[in-house]
Coordinates of C-alpha atoms in Angstrom, one line a residue:
X1 CA 17.8 -19.0 5.1
X2 CA 20.9 -20.4 6.6
X3 CA 23.9 -18.1 7.5
X4 CA 27.1 -18.8 9.4
X5 CA 28.8 -15.4 10.1
X6 CA 32.0 -15.3 12.0
X7 CA 34.9 -13.0 12.8
X8 CA 37.5 -15.6 11.8
X9 CA 36.9 -18.8 9.8
X10 CA 34.9 -21.3 11.9
X11 CA 35.3 -19.4 15.2
X12 CA 35.0 -21.9 18.0
X13 CA 32.0 -23.5 16.4
X14 CA 33.0 -25.7 13.4
X15 CA 30.6 -28.4 14.6
X16 CA 27.7 -26.0 14.3
X17 CA 28.6 -25.3 10.7
X18 CA 28.6 -29.0 9.9
X19 CA 25.1 -29.2 11.6
X20 CA 23.9 -26.4 9.4
X21 CA 25.2 -27.9 6.2
X22 CA 24.7 -31.6 6.8
X23 CA 27.3 -33.8 5.3
X24 CA 30.2 -31.8 4.0
X25 CA 30.5 -31.7 0.2
X26 CA 31.3 -29.2 -2.5
X27 CA 31.8 -25.6 -1.5
X28 CA 32.3 -22.5 -3.6
X29 CA 35.1 -20.4 -2.1
X30 CA 34.8 -16.6 -2.9
X31 CA 38.0 -14.7 -2.1
X32 CA 37.3 -11.5 -3.9
X33 CA 37.6 -9.4 -0.7
X34 CA 41.3 -9.8 -1.4
X35 CA 41.2 -8.4 -4.9
X36 CA 43.0 -5.2 -3.9
X37 CA 46.0 -7.3 -2.8
X38 CA 47.1 -9.3 -5.9
X39 CA 50.4 -10.5 -4.4
X40 CA 48.6 -12.0 -1.4
X41 CA 45.5 -13.4 -3.2
X42 CA 46.6 -16.9 -3.9
X43 CA 48.1 -17.4 -0.4
X44 CA 44.9 -16.1 1.1
X45 CA 42.9 -18.6 -0.9
X46 CA 45.2 -21.5 0.0
X47 CA 45.0 -20.7 3.7
X48 CA 41.2 -21.3 3.5
X49 CA 41.2 -24.4 1.3
X50 CA 43.3 -26.4 3.8
X51 CA 41.0 -26.1 6.8
X52 CA 37.9 -26.6 4.6
X53 CA 39.4 -29.9 3.3
X54 CA 40.2 -31.0 6.8
X55 CA 36.5 -30.7 7.7
X56 CA 35.7 -32.9 4.7
X57 CA 34.6 -30.2 2.2
X58 CA 35.6 -30.2 -1.5
X59 CA 36.3 -26.5 -2.2
X60 CA 36.3 -24.9 -5.6
X61 CA 37.5 -21.3 -6.1
X62 CA 34.8 -19.2 -7.7
X63 CA 36.3 -15.9 -8.8
X64 CA 33.6 -13.3 -9.3
X65 CA 35.8 -11.4 -11.7
X66 CA 35.0 -14.2 -14.2
X67 CA 31.3 -13.2 -14.0
X68 CA 31.3 -9.4 -14.3
X69 CA 28.0 -8.3 -15.8
X70 CA 26.8 -11.9 -16.0
X71 CA 24.3 -12.3 -13.2
X72 CA 22.4 -15.2 -14.7
X73 CA 25.6 -17.2 -15.1
X74 CA 26.9 -16.5 -11.6
X75 CA 23.5 -17.6 -10.1
X76 CA 23.6 -20.8 -12.2
X77 CA 27.1 -21.5 -11.0
X78 CA 26.2 -20.9 -7.4
X79 CA 23.2 -23.3 -7.7
X80 CA 25.8 -26.1 -8.1
X81 CA 26.9 -25.8 -4.5
X82 CA 25.2 -26.6 -1.2
X83 CA 27.5 -24.0 0.5
X84 CA 29.4 -20.9 -0.3
X85 CA 32.4 -19.8 1.7
X86 CA 33.2 -16.1 1.6
X87 CA 36.6 -15.2 3.2
X88 CA 37.7 -12.0 4.8
X89 CA 39.7 -9.1 3.3
X90 CA 38.3 -5.7 2.4
X91 CA 34.5 -5.5 2.9
X92 CA 34.1 -2.6 0.4
X93 CA 35.9 -4.5 -2.3
X94 CA 33.9 -7.6 -1.7
X95 CA 30.6 -5.6 -1.8
X96 CA 31.7 -4.0 -5.1
X97 CA 32.5 -7.4 -6.7
X98 CA 29.2 -8.8 -5.5
X99 CA 27.4 -6.0 -7.3
X100 CA 29.5 -6.1 -10.5
X101 CA 28.9 -9.8 -10.9
X102 CA 25.3 -9.9 -9.7
X103 CA 26.3 -12.3 -6.9
X104 CA 24.5 -10.1 -4.4
X105 CA 21.2 -10.7 -6.1
X106 CA 21.9 -14.3 -6.8
X107 CA 22.8 -15.1 -3.2
X108 CA 19.7 -13.2 -1.9
X109 CA 17.6 -15.3 -4.2
X110 CA 19.3 -18.6 -3.3
X111 CA 19.2 -17.9 0.4
X112 CA 15.5 -17.1 0.3
X113 CA 15.0 -20.5 -1.4
X114 CA 17.2 -22.1 1.2
X115 CA 19.2 -23.5 -1.7
X116 CA 22.5 -23.2 0.0
X117 CA 24.3 -22.2 3.2
X118 CA 26.2 -18.9 3.3
X119 CA 29.3 -19.1 5.5
X120 CA 31.3 -15.9 5.6
X121 CA 33.9 -14.4 8.0
X122 CA 35.2 -10.9 8.6
X123 CA 34.4 -9.1 5.3
X124 CA 32.3 -12.1 4.3
X125 CA 30.1 -11.5 7.3
X126 CA 30.1 -7.7 7.3
X127 CA 28.8 -7.6 3.7
X128 CA 25.5 -9.3 4.8
X129 CA 24.6 -6.4 7.1
X130 CA 22.3 -3.4 6.3
X131 CA 24.9 -0.7 6.2
X132 CA 28.7 -0.5 5.9
X133 CA 29.2 2.9 7.5
X134 CA 31.8 2.6 10.3
X135 CA 33.7 -0.3 8.6
X136 CA 35.9 2.3 7.0
X137 CA 37.7 2.4 10.4
X138 CA 38.8 -1.1 9.7
X139 CA 38.8 -1.5 5.8
X140 CA 39.9 1.2 3.3
X141 CA 37.0 2.0 0.9
X142 CA 39.6 3.7 -1.4
X143 CA 40.8 0.2 -2.4
X144 CA 37.6 -0.2 -4.4
X145 CA 38.7 2.3 -7.0
X146 CA 42.0 0.5 -7.4
X147 CA 40.6 -3.0 -7.5
X148 CA 37.3 -2.5 -9.2
X149 CA 37.4 0.9 -11.0
X150 CA 34.2 2.1 -9.4
X151 CA 33.1 4.1 -6.4
X152 CA 32.6 2.2 -3.1
X153 CA 29.1 1.2 -2.0
X154 CA 28.0 1.7 1.5
X155 CA 25.0 -0.6 1.6
X156 CA 25.3 -4.2 2.6
X157 CA 23.0 -7.0 1.4
X158 CA 20.7 -6.5 4.5
X159 CA 20.1 -10.2 5.2
X160 CA 20.7 -9.6 8.9
X161 CA 19.4 -6.6 10.8
X162 CA 22.5 -5.8 12.8
X163 CA 25.9 -4.4 11.8
X164 CA 28.8 -6.7 12.5
X165 CA 32.1 -5.7 14.1
X166 CA 34.7 -8.5 13.7
X167 CA 38.0 -9.1 15.4
X168 CA 37.1 -7.7 18.8
X169 CA 40.1 -7.8 21.1
X170 CA 41.9 -9.9 18.4
X171 CA 45.7 -10.0 18.0
X172 CA 45.0 -9.0 14.4
X173 CA 43.7 -5.6 15.7
X174 CA 46.5 -4.4 18.0
X175 CA 45.3 -0.8 17.8
X176 CA 41.8 -1.6 19.0
X177 CA 39.9 -0.3 16.0
X178 CA 37.1 -2.8 16.5
X179 CA 36.7 -1.9 20.1
X180 CA 36.5 1.8 19.2
X181 CA 33.9 1.1 16.5
X182 CA 31.8 -0.9 19.0
X183 CA 31.8 2.2 21.3
X184 CA 30.7 4.4 18.4
X185 CA 27.9 2.1 17.4
X186 CA 26.7 1.8 21.0
X187 CA 26.8 5.6 21.5
X188 CA 24.8 6.1 18.3
X189 CA 22.2 3.5 19.3
X190 CA 23.1 1.4 16.2
X191 CA 22.2 -2.3 16.6
X192 CA 25.3 -4.4 16.2
X193 CA 27.0 -7.6 17.0
X194 CA 30.6 -7.4 18.3
X195 CA 32.4 -10.6 17.5
X196 CA 35.6 -11.9 18.9
X197 CA 37.4 -14.4 16.7
X198 CA 35.6 -17.2 18.6
X199 CA 32.1 -15.8 18.1
X200 CA 29.6 -16.8 15.4
X201 CA 26.2 -15.6 14.3
X202 CA 24.0 -18.4 13.1
X203 CA 20.8 -17.8 11.3
X204 CA 18.7 -20.9 10.7
X205 CA 15.3 -20.2 9.3
X206 CA 13.6 -17.7 11.7
X207 CA 16.1 -18.4 14.5
X208 CA 19.2 -16.3 15.1
X209 CA 21.9 -17.4 17.6
X210 CA 25.0 -15.7 18.8
X211 CA 27.5 -18.4 19.7
X212 CA 30.3 -17.3 22.1

């Protein structure tokens, strides 16, 4: 299993992503964490395509809404790519769209086979954790009903054993919600990784690294 989980895009470690992937090639870009914000969706996608292209990747947008209730098809499509890039947005909306399309099961299977690299930031990182409780301090779970028409889920994919708190001390978090969540997790004894926008969690086989 190969995972590259960050707070913001490549963090300070884009070279490590290239080492994990090998030669940059096609990449499936999943932006469904932004589905509750239709007016911002295309701009959010474009803002990720540009830096990926600069690194030599050839990104294709894979919209999970095109695969609702079609898990075999979404798995077949994901098998075409050596890497998937899952951008930030609302973690609960992303989790719901993973479940509705079957991408959660497909990615779990493909990662177990080491068939691709999963690179995700912010919501794209948080969704890989065991449990999403606490993230409601950062992302609004009520947006799931608006964007997806279902109730929010509180389970992550569980492919890492710590919760993730992104954007620690980031300009994008002027009210310090991430710092407060870190204190709550620490007080409750909940294993977690607190990531600044430079930090990255890398899982490569049985090795997990926290890059600062």
